[in-house]
């Protein structure tokens, strides 16, 4: 089909109207165009927008019905030309398509929006409230696609702010959110990138538009989980704290009645909940952190670790947030077999590309590993000082974050990367075993860290073991301790080289 489009583009005997007719006939008769063919369609759009602007726009919409138009699509150039030539016609075309709230029409139109308005984000912002009020399904799909396009244009990393393009979109989205009683600051939390902040606020607004929270129902559902309710009710009413936040994860769980997950959290709190843990347990701090949206996920990770350790080593041998001699306050302290082990727990932040578009990349280079970054940051901020001051054992527990750390990434970091490769200059050659050094050699990790653990929550939370993980003995920790950690985290043992 690419050849057919090239012939149409180069045929000087055809008028613009005839060229567009032929493109439409090809799409209708043959279907999905090849990406290479879209390059020539863009050329035709650019050549024909003066004479046939409306028809070019209709043709672009027809193509969208047959293909997925991505940020890197060759058709994007032609769409930008259509938008630049007459954005008012684009505005009217969009209004007409979404007026009937047709799901299919909205689905096909949304991918065109970021290209039609590229470079004209002020104009896009001026249309956003009308889109939201007319057909919010289209509004959410169009804005979601726009953010993915920005992300794609930054090579998938999301590291650029796109300040000029996003500022007006962000301002208008905030206006819309505030009319729905949503607080943009609550969505932004402590995120580093503007594009991530906008994405989270957009998700908040979409969830809010689909769900009316019955707070009496939330309270009723919470009462089914006595340990969780007891901790959250410690010193205050938890419902009022949840009401102040846009879409706290706990509100979602309670309104959607995610019973297995909530029952698991209730189980984890059995050895922490007031009256059952140690008298020194920081119940007020845990309660406050669980009810702060920004702290919730990392606090859940800590509670999971406290639960796993206390069930294995006992309540009295696992203290929570006890002050260390250097005046720091690690997350936990294990006292077992004459050893003291200071424990830090961390949940790495996801990559921006994962938060927005659920895609990410992982480097095989140990120096660029998400595991290495996570370990090094914790060493510098907390673990190194405790080790130097006390000489005690130290342990870092990482809850897996799909875009940064998982079993494979930790395995490569601890044991080194092993892969199979084929020589570029001889595809018929036998495969070669490729290896890379362990990431532990960077930053002298074993000088300060004795044990590295990572874990993830299992999909089936209907019964134990709930979690699974890996345990790496980086120095010479006694085997019985490592064995108990393997049991505690339902883990495999990793062996450093």
XYZ file of C-alpha atoms in Angstrom:
497
model
C 0.000 0.000 0.000
C 2.946 2.371 0.560
C 3.650 2.233 -3.202
C 0.030 3.113 -3.929
C 0.235 6.198 -1.726
C 3.511 7.227 -3.351
C 1.931 6.980 -6.801
C -1.000 9.137 -5.693
C 1.343 11.709 -4.183
C 3.465 11.930 -7.343
C 0.587 11.923 -9.869
C 0.483 15.521 -11.133
C -2.644 14.847 -13.197
C -4.772 14.492 -10.056
C -6.311 17.398 -8.181
C -6.045 17.511 -4.403
C -9.678 16.428 -4.115
C -9.007 13.441 -6.385
C -5.887 12.466 -4.440
C -7.824 12.490 -1.196
C -10.635 10.477 -2.806
C -8.122 7.849 -3.883
C -6.634 7.687 -0.399
C -10.071 7.206 1.108
C -10.918 4.490 -1.427
C -7.677 2.644 -0.649
C -8.331 2.806 3.087
C -11.914 1.627 2.703
C -11.035 -1.205 0.297
C -7.724 -2.449 1.648
C -7.792 -1.365 5.282
C -4.832 -0.749 7.551
C -2.180 1.403 5.806
C 1.501 0.659 6.306
C 3.507 3.168 8.371
C 5.673 3.952 5.352
C 2.574 4.863 3.360
C 1.498 7.406 5.951
C 4.636 9.395 5.167
C 3.295 10.054 1.657
C -0.170 10.832 3.005
C 1.405 13.526 5.157
C 3.001 14.977 2.032
C -0.417 15.085 0.374
C -1.997 16.791 3.387
C 0.729 19.441 3.392
C 0.274 20.042 -0.330
C -3.519 20.114 -0.209
C -4.553 21.958 2.957
C -4.927 25.241 1.093
C -7.507 23.810 -1.335
C -8.984 20.894 0.636
C -8.507 21.501 4.336
C -11.819 19.993 5.487
C -11.416 16.977 3.232
C -7.878 16.409 4.507
C -9.249 16.398 8.046
C -11.980 13.908 7.153
C -9.392 11.697 5.444
C -7.190 11.763 8.541
C -10.155 10.708 10.662
C -10.904 7.843 8.245
C -7.303 6.657 8.543
C -7.591 6.722 12.337
C -10.501 4.299 12.079
C -8.134 1.795 10.464
C -4.902 2.247 12.398
C -3.360 3.270 15.699
C -1.721 6.650 15.235
C 1.261 6.893 17.555
C 3.346 9.879 18.536
C 6.093 8.779 16.165
C 3.705 8.138 13.287
C 4.602 9.675 9.940
C 1.031 10.937 9.731
C 1.716 13.293 12.648
C 3.475 15.760 10.367
C 0.456 16.036 8.108
C -1.895 16.394 11.056
C 0.195 19.237 12.450
C -0.071 20.984 9.088
C -3.871 20.625 9.162
C -4.025 22.142 12.653
C -1.687 25.010 11.871
C -3.578 25.950 8.695
C -7.024 26.305 10.295
C -7.413 25.371 13.946
C -10.935 26.832 14.106
C -12.148 24.241 11.602
C -10.441 21.569 13.693
C -12.291 22.873 16.758
C -15.639 22.682 14.980
C -14.880 19.236 13.543
C -14.072 17.939 17.023
C -17.208 19.438 18.563
C -19.362 17.850 15.886
C -17.808 14.408 16.352
C -18.229 14.301 20.136
C -21.645 15.932 20.350
C -23.466 12.614 20.107
C -21.222 10.988 22.750
C -20.456 8.129 20.382
C -17.832 5.827 21.903
C -16.348 4.764 18.556
C -16.106 8.306 17.206
C -14.366 9.452 20.362
C -12.001 6.488 20.232
C -10.922 7.283 16.670
C -10.699 11.035 17.169
C -8.657 11.105 20.388
C -5.345 9.918 18.831
C -5.486 12.783 16.314
C -5.772 15.510 18.948
C -2.147 15.834 20.133
C -0.945 16.139 16.501
C -3.659 18.503 15.326
C -2.911 20.826 18.254
C 0.869 20.342 18.378
C 2.461 23.714 18.921
C -0.962 25.189 19.667
C -1.417 23.998 23.224
C -3.031 27.307 24.204
C -5.784 26.552 21.712
C -6.105 23.025 23.058
C -6.455 24.406 26.579
C -9.233 26.728 25.413
C -11.216 23.694 24.212
C -10.638 21.414 27.202
C -13.558 22.493 29.366
C -15.973 22.195 26.450
C -14.656 18.694 25.682
C -15.013 17.718 29.339
C -18.560 19.040 29.591
C -19.683 17.640 26.224
C -18.212 14.149 26.452
C -15.709 13.483 29.205
C -14.777 10.033 27.858
C -13.320 11.758 24.803
C -11.695 14.410 26.987
C -9.833 11.818 29.059
C -8.705 9.789 26.038
C -7.524 12.898 24.180
C -5.563 14.248 27.141
C -4.131 10.836 27.964
C -2.907 10.487 24.370
C -1.455 13.986 24.448
C 0.650 13.175 27.515
C 1.873 9.971 25.889
C 2.892 11.963 22.826
C 4.882 14.397 24.959
C 6.486 11.399 26.628
C 7.326 9.785 23.288
C 8.955 12.970 22.068
C 11.309 12.921 25.038
C 12.662 9.523 23.921
C 10.424 7.673 26.343
C 12.146 8.959 29.474
C 9.734 11.721 30.440
C 12.714 13.637 31.786
C 11.857 16.904 30.069
C 9.322 19.201 31.641
C 7.752 20.432 28.374
C 7.090 23.587 30.364
C 5.841 25.719 27.501
C 3.455 23.072 26.172
C 2.221 21.770 29.509
C 1.755 24.984 31.438
C -1.489 26.022 29.772
C -2.824 22.457 29.741
C -1.940 22.086 33.414
C -3.617 25.382 34.331
C -6.844 24.453 32.568
C -6.867 20.941 34.045
C -6.470 22.453 37.505
C -9.441 24.740 36.858
C -11.602 21.794 35.812
C -10.441 19.685 38.772
C -11.209 22.444 41.271
C -14.788 22.717 39.985
C -15.072 19.043 40.989
C -13.657 19.781 44.465
C -10.326 18.151 43.723
C -7.094 19.605 45.088
C -4.305 19.620 42.462
C -1.622 19.772 45.172
C -2.894 16.473 46.533
C -2.330 14.881 43.138
C 1.097 16.395 42.616
C 2.485 15.145 45.937
C 6.283 15.099 45.677
C 6.567 14.090 42.024
C 9.553 15.518 40.193
C 8.229 15.893 36.659
C 5.435 18.158 35.532
C 4.199 15.600 33.006
C 3.760 13.037 35.813
C 1.887 15.549 37.964
C -0.514 16.338 35.113
C -1.040 12.626 34.460
C -1.914 11.907 38.094
C -4.331 14.842 38.283
C -5.967 13.630 35.065
C -6.366 10.155 36.579
C -7.839 11.674 39.736
C -10.369 13.632 37.725
C -11.356 10.588 35.669
C -11.813 8.388 38.733
C -13.816 11.131 40.422
C -16.085 11.522 37.382
C -16.918 7.824 37.425
C -17.300 7.268 41.157
C -19.425 8.881 43.822
C -17.941 8.003 47.193
C -20.454 7.003 49.839
C -18.474 7.666 53.015
C -20.907 5.699 55.154
C -20.189 2.718 52.925
C -16.457 3.336 53.296
C -16.839 3.327 57.085
C -18.954 0.172 56.946
C -16.407 -1.627 54.766
C -13.540 -0.517 57.001
C -15.270 -2.030 60.037
C -14.831 -5.477 58.443
C -11.068 -5.214 59.012
C -10.660 -4.746 62.795
C -6.866 -4.366 62.955
C -6.821 -1.843 60.132
C -9.766 0.068 61.589
C -8.184 0.111 65.045
C -4.893 1.547 63.807
C -6.520 4.095 61.490
C -8.864 5.206 64.282
C -5.941 5.718 66.668
C -6.437 9.261 68.089
C -8.847 10.405 65.371
C -11.539 9.589 62.803
C -9.912 8.180 59.621
C -12.825 9.022 57.329
C -12.320 12.761 57.711
C -8.655 12.349 56.723
C -9.573 10.330 53.638
C -12.212 12.865 52.604
C -9.581 15.586 52.335
C -7.705 13.748 49.582
C -8.604 13.274 45.940
C -8.282 9.555 45.396
C -6.407 8.045 48.312
C -5.580 4.400 47.429
C -7.268 3.253 50.618
C -10.507 4.981 49.624
C -10.413 3.138 46.320
C -9.851 -0.191 48.041
C -12.688 0.415 50.476
C -15.212 1.692 47.941
C -14.412 -1.083 45.478
C -14.310 -3.612 48.327
C -10.961 -5.207 47.453
C -11.483 -7.709 50.245
C -8.438 -9.953 49.704
C -6.008 -7.047 49.669
C -7.618 -5.382 52.665
C -7.738 -8.691 54.556
C -4.027 -9.131 53.854
C -3.255 -5.672 55.264
C -5.405 -6.545 58.282
C -3.344 -9.706 58.703
C -0.096 -7.692 58.524
C -1.285 -5.383 61.294
C -2.078 -8.175 63.759
C 1.412 -7.924 65.270
C 1.548 -4.122 65.100
C -1.978 -2.980 65.908
C -2.290 -1.217 69.306
C -2.344 -3.652 72.190
C -0.744 -6.530 70.258
C 2.648 -5.176 69.270
C 5.334 -3.620 71.471
C 4.363 -0.695 73.660
C 6.995 1.335 71.818
C 5.469 0.744 68.360
C 4.987 4.105 66.584
C 1.254 3.586 66.045
C 0.453 7.276 65.707
C 3.124 7.738 63.017
C 2.037 4.617 61.135
C -1.565 5.765 61.251
C -0.702 9.246 59.962
C 1.493 7.885 57.180
C -1.176 5.431 56.038
C -3.650 8.289 55.808
C -1.281 10.502 53.812
C -1.633 9.673 50.166
C 2.001 10.487 49.430
C 3.244 8.099 52.161
C 0.691 5.317 51.777
C 2.449 2.902 49.398
C 5.817 3.098 51.146
C 4.161 2.685 54.551
C 2.331 -0.418 53.331
C 5.710 -1.806 52.237
C 7.120 -1.188 55.718
C 4.139 -2.849 57.397
C 4.529 -5.896 55.148
C 8.165 -6.175 56.210
C 7.383 -5.701 59.918
C 4.770 -8.447 59.633
C 7.105 -10.880 57.851
C 9.943 -10.306 60.340
C 7.814 -10.482 63.479
C 6.069 -13.672 62.412
C 9.474 -15.278 61.841
C 11.639 -13.825 64.636
C 8.950 -12.879 67.163
C 7.480 -9.571 68.308
C 10.025 -8.982 71.057
C 13.009 -9.457 68.733
C 11.821 -7.024 66.049
C 11.557 -3.397 67.126
C 9.991 -0.762 64.848
C 11.723 2.604 64.358
C 14.037 2.297 67.344
C 16.722 4.974 67.538
C 20.209 3.871 66.535
C 23.384 5.041 68.356
C 24.048 7.564 65.574
C 20.684 9.213 66.389
C 19.192 7.866 63.178
C 15.978 5.888 63.227
C 16.062 2.858 60.889
C 12.742 1.243 60.038
C 13.369 -1.868 62.165
C 15.906 -3.632 64.372
C 16.260 -7.415 64.606
C 17.953 -8.875 67.682
C 18.709 -12.554 67.111
C 21.450 -15.048 67.987
C 23.707 -12.406 69.478
C 23.436 -10.247 66.352
C 21.810 -6.852 65.914
C 20.531 -6.140 62.402
C 19.380 -2.632 61.459
C 16.771 -2.753 58.709
C 15.803 -0.144 56.113
C 12.776 -0.621 53.840
C 12.300 1.160 50.532
C 9.852 1.267 47.659
C 11.576 2.760 44.587
C 9.743 5.378 42.580
C 8.484 4.130 39.222
C 9.954 5.539 36.030
C 7.943 8.490 34.680
C 7.255 6.571 31.476
C 5.706 3.790 33.555
C 3.507 6.155 35.561
C 2.138 7.736 32.380
C 2.173 5.030 29.721
C 2.986 1.811 31.588
C 6.171 1.199 29.627
C 9.778 1.291 30.780
C 13.296 0.190 29.902
C 15.810 -1.685 32.038
C 19.548 -1.411 31.522
C 21.815 -4.489 31.589
C 24.707 -2.260 32.659
C 25.206 -2.784 36.436
C 26.243 0.854 36.803
C 22.867 1.974 35.406
C 20.722 -0.608 37.164
C 17.634 0.507 39.056
C 18.772 -1.835 41.815
C 22.151 -0.151 42.038
C 20.589 3.309 42.205
C 18.179 2.226 44.941
C 20.866 0.544 47.042
C 23.363 3.387 46.623
C 20.829 6.040 47.632
C 19.894 4.152 50.793
C 23.539 3.526 51.647
C 24.370 7.211 51.395
C 21.317 8.511 53.222
C 20.866 6.024 56.083
C 22.704 2.713 56.123
C 26.342 3.819 55.894
C 26.215 5.987 59.030
C 24.555 3.259 61.088
C 27.207 0.756 59.976
C 30.114 3.075 60.716
C 28.720 4.077 64.115
C 27.694 0.657 65.410
C 29.509 -2.040 63.463
C 26.232 -4.003 63.621
C 24.702 -5.883 60.722
C 22.693 -3.891 58.188
C 19.910 -5.018 55.884
C 18.041 -3.283 53.060
C 14.619 -4.585 52.029
C 13.304 -3.415 48.659
C 9.693 -3.868 47.658
C 9.722 -4.536 43.938
C 8.635 -1.702 41.663
C 8.026 -3.158 38.215
C 9.725 -0.356 36.323
C 12.809 -0.189 38.574
C 13.403 -3.394 40.540
C 12.250 -6.980 40.194
C 13.658 -10.474 40.729
C 15.640 -10.442 37.484
C 17.119 -6.978 38.046
C 18.148 -7.827 41.624
C 19.545 -11.168 40.471
C 21.681 -9.458 37.823
C 22.793 -6.821 40.324
C 23.906 -9.364 42.934
C 25.199 -12.189 40.743
C 26.110 -10.453 37.481
C 24.374 -10.510 34.114
C 24.451 -13.615 31.945
C 22.972 -13.578 28.443
C 23.252 -15.266 25.062
C 24.425 -13.239 22.050
C 25.060 -13.748 18.326
C 28.071 -11.996 16.719
C 26.926 -9.093 14.530
C 29.434 -9.873 11.795
C 28.525 -13.568 11.503
C 24.854 -14.463 12.018
C 25.687 -18.132 11.356
C 28.168 -18.328 14.208
C 27.461 -20.245 17.404
C 25.865 -18.259 20.245
C 28.237 -16.655 22.729
C 27.701 -16.566 26.485
C 27.910 -12.929 27.582
C 28.582 -11.970 31.195
C 28.841 -8.717 33.107
C 30.205 -8.032 36.571
C 27.964 -7.871 39.612
C 26.805 -4.379 40.483
C 27.945 -4.917 44.070
C 31.473 -3.855 43.178
C 30.289 -0.295 42.588
C 30.229 2.010 45.640
C 31.763 -0.750 47.797
C 28.318 -1.981 48.778
C 29.426 -4.993 50.930
C 31.498 -2.642 53.092
C 28.269 -1.268 54.558
C 25.433 -3.633 53.638
C 25.314 -7.210 54.911
C 21.960 -8.420 53.613
C 19.890 -7.385 50.604
C 16.271 -8.528 50.351
C 13.653 -7.810 47.727
C 10.044 -8.957 47.687
C 6.726 -8.489 45.932
C 3.119 -9.083 46.869
C 1.612 -12.144 45.198
C -1.457 -11.797 42.991
C -3.344 -14.398 45.023
C -3.910 -12.895 48.469
C -6.578 -15.341 49.560
C -4.133 -17.277 51.769
C -0.450 -17.353 52.839
C 2.350 -16.899 51.850
C 1.127 -13.548 50.384
C 4.646 -12.473 49.332
C 7.735 -13.909 47.659
C 11.244 -12.598 47.295
C 15.020 -13.071 47.267
C 17.635 -12.867 50.017
C 21.323 -12.165 49.332
C 24.008 -12.694 51.979
C 26.548 -10.083 50.897
C 29.079 -10.729 53.661
C 29.329 -13.591 56.135
C 26.032 -13.473 57.998
C 25.349 -16.708 59.880
C 23.373 -19.227 57.778
C 20.599 -19.634 60.410
C 19.756 -15.934 60.121
C 19.731 -16.091 56.337
C 17.597 -19.233 56.540
C 15.022 -17.483 58.684
C 14.940 -14.500 56.327
C 14.407 -16.891 53.422
C 11.438 -18.335 55.310
C 10.120 -14.923 56.344
C 10.017 -13.610 52.766
C 9.168 -16.910 51.043
C 12.406 -16.261 49.202
C 15.143 -17.751 47.069
C 18.694 -17.248 48.244
C 21.016 -15.347 45.930
C 24.758 -16.067 45.973
C 27.131 -13.193 45.125
C 30.215 -14.110 43.076
